[in-house]
Coordinates of C-alpha atoms and ligand atoms in Angstrom, one line a residue:
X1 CA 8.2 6.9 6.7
X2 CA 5.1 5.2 5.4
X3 CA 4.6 6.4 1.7
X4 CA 1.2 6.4 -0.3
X5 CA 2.0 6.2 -4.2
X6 CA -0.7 8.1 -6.0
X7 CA -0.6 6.9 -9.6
X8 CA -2.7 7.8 -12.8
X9 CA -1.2 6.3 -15.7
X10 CA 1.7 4.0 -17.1
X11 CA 3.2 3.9 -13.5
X12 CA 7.3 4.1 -14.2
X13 CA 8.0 6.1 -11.8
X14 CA 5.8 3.9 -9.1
X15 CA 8.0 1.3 -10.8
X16 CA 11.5 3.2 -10.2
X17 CA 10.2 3.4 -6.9
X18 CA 9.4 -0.2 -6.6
X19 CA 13.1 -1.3 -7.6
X20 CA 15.0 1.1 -5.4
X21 CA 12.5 -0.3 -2.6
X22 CA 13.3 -4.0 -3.6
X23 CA 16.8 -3.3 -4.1
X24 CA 16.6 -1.6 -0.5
X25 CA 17.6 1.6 -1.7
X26 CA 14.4 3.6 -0.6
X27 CA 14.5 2.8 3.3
X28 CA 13.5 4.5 5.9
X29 CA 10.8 5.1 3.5
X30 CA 8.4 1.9 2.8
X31 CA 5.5 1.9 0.5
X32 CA 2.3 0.8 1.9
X33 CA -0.3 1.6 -0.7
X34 CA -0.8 2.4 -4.5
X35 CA -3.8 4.4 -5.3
X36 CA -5.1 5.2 -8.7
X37 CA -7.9 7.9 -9.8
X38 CA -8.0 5.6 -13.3
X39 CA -10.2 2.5 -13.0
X40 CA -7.8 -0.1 -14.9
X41 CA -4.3 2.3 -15.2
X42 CA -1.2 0.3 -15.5
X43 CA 0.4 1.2 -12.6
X44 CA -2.1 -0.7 -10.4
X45 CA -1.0 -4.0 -11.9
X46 CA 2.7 -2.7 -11.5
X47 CA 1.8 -2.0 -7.5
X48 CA 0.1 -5.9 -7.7
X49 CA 3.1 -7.2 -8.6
X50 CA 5.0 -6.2 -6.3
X51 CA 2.4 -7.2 -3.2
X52 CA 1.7 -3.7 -2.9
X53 CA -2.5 -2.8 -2.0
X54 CA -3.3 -1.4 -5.4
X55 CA -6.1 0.7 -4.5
X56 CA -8.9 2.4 -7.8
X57 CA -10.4 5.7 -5.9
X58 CA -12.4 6.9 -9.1
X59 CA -12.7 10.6 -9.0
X60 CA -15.6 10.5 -11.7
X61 CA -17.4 8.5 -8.8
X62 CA -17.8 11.7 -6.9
X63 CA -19.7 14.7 -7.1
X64 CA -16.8 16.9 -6.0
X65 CA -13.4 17.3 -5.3
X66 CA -13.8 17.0 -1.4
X67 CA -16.0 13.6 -2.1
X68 CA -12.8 12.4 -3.8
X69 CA -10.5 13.4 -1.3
X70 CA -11.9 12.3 1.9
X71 CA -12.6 8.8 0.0
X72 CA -8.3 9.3 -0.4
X73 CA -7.7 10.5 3.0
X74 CA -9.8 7.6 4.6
X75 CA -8.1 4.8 2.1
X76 CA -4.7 6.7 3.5
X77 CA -5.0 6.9 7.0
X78 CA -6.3 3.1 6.7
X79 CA -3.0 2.2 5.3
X80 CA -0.9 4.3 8.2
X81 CA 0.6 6.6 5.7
X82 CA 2.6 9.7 6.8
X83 CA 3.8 10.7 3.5
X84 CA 2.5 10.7 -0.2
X85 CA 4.3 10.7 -3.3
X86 CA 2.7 11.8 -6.6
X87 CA 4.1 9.6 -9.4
X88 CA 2.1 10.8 -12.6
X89 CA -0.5 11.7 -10.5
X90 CA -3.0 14.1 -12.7
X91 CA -5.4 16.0 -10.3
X92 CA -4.8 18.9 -8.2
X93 CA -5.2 18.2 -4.7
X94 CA -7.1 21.1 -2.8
X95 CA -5.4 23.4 0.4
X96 CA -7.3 21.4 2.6
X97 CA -5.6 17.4 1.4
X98 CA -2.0 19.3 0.9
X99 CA -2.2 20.7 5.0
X100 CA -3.3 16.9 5.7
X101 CA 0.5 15.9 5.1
X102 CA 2.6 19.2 5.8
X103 CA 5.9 19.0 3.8
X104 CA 5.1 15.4 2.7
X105 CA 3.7 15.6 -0.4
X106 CA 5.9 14.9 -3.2
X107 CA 5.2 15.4 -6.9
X108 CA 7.4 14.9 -10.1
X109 CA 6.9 16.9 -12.5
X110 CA 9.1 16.7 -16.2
X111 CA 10.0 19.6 -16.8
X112 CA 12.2 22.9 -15.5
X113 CA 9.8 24.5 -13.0
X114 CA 8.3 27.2 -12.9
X115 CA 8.3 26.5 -16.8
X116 CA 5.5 24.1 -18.4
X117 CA 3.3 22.6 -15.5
X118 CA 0.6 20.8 -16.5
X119 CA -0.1 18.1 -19.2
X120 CA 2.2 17.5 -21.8
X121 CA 5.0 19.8 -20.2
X122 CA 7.9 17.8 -23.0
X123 CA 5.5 18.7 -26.1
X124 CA 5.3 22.1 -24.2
X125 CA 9.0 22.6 -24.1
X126 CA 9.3 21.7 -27.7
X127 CA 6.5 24.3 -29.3
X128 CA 8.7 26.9 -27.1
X129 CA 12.5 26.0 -28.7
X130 CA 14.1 25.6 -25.1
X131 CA 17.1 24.2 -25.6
X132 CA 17.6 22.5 -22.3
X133 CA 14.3 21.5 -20.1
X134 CA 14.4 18.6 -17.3
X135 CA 12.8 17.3 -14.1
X136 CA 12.1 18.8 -11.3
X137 CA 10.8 17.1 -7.9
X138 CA 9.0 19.1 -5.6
X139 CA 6.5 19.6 -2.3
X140 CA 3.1 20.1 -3.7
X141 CA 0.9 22.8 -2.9
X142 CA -2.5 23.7 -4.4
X143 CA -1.5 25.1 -7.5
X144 CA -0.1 22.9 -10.4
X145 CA 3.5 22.1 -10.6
X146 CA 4.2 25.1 -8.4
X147 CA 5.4 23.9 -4.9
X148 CA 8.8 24.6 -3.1
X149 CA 11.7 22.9 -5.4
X150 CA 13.8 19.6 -4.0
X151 CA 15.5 18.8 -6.7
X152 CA 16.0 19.2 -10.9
X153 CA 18.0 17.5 -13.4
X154 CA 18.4 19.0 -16.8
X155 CA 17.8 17.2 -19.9
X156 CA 18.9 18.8 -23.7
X157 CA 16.5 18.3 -26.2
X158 CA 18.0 17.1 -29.2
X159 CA 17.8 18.0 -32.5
X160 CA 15.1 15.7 -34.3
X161 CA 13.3 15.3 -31.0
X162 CA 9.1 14.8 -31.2
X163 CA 7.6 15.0 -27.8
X164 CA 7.8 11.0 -27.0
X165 CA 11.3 11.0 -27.3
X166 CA 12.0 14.1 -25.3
X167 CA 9.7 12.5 -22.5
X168 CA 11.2 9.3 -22.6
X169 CA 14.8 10.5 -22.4
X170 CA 13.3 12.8 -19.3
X171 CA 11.9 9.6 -17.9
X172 CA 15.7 8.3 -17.8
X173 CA 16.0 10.7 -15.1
X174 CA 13.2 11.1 -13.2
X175 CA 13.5 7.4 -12.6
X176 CA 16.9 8.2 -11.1
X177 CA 16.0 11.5 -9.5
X178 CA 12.3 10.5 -7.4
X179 CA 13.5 7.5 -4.8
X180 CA 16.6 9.4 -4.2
X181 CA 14.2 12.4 -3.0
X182 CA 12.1 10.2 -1.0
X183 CA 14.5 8.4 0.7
X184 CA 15.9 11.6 1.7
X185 CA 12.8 13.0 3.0
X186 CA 12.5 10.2 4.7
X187 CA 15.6 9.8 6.1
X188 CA 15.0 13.5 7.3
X189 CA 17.7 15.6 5.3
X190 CA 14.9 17.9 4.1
X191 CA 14.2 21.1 5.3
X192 CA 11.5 23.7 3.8
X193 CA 11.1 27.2 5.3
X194 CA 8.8 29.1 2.9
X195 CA 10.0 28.4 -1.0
X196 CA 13.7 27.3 -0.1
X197 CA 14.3 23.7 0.5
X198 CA 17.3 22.8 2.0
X199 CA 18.8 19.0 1.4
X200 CA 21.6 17.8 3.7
X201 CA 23.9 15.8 2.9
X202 CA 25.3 12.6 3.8
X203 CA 28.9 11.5 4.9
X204 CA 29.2 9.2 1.8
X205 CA 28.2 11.1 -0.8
X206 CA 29.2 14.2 -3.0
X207 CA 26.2 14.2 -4.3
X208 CA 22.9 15.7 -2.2
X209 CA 20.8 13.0 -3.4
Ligands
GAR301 C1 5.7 11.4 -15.4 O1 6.7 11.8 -16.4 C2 5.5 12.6 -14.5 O2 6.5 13.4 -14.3 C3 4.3 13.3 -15.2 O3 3.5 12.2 -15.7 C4 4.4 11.2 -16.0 C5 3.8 9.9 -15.5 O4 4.5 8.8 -16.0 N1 3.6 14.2 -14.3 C6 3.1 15.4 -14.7 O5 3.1 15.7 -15.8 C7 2.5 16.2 -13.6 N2 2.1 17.5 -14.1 P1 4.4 7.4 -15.3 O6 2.9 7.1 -15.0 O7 5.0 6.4 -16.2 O8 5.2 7.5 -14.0

């Protein structure tokens, strides 16, 4: 499976992803390209480093959302990829990019869906008290943070916890949770009829991921 890494930010989780590839803990899935929306974010030198094409689509280049997202289908298609993970990725895609790649979008998101989607979903958890929130890893659709669930991890928030904290220790496992998910998908032990998504096993593991 050849896997676009859409990145707007800091780029950890294209850099989780980037380990467990080096370490060779991602195949069948392969990462052929790393496109930002962000002129200058992070993650592209991350992607450089790693001999990756780091690719800037700037979205403020276009006059509308289908402008920007044939300029991303095109720089995808160039690149031969059949899949497309969301790693801090902050821009809904439209119906009509999500049914290019049928059940191979991926987006990780850090909180408990459905709760907190958008921006700032730690700093959202702590103005609502929740005692427990997490990750959750799912296949996008066109809404935000609302596509058929993979796979969550829950994370406590602690007493004494500001939003930085909370997201960092949420990080922790979304770094953990994301290449296990794609090499999954990849590997094909990922199902999705409707909203349930169904992860096989393998014969090694007591885990699902
Ligand atoms: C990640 O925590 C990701 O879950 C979040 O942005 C962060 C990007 O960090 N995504 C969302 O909030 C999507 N609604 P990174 O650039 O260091 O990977």
């Amino acid at each position: 499976m050849r896997v676009a890494v859409l990145v707007s930010g800091r780029g950890t989780n294209l850099q989780a992803l980037l380990d467990a590839e080096a370490r060779g803990e991602l195949a069948p899935a392969e990462i052929v390209c790393v496109v930002s929306n962000r002129p200058g974010a992070a993650a592209l030198e991350r992607a450089r480093a790693a001999g990756k094409p780091a690719i800037t689509i700037d979205h403020k280049a276009f006059a509308d959302r289908a402008g920007f997202e044939d300029a991303l289908l095109e720089a995808l298609a160039g690149h031969g990829a059949d899949a497309v993970v969301l790693a801090g990725f902050m821009r809904v895609l439209t119906p009509r990019f999500v049914d290019a790649y049928p059940s191979r979008i991926v987006n990780t998101h850090p909180a408990l869906s459905p709760a907190f989607p958008g921006t700032d979903a730690a700093g959202q958890a702590l103005r609502h008290g929740v005692k427990l929130t997490g990750v959750t890893v799912h296949f996008v659709d066109a809404g935000v943070d609302t596509g058929p669930i993979i796979a969550q991890r829950a994370v406590p928030v602690l007493p004494g916890d500001d939003a930085a904290t909370l997201q960092h220790r949420i990080q922790a496992e979304e770094h953990r949770l994301l290449p296990r998910v794609v090499r999954a998908l990849a590997a094909g032990r990922i199902t999705c009829e409707g909203r349930r998504v169904d992860v096989a096993t393998t014969d090694h593991a007591d885990e699902l991921l």
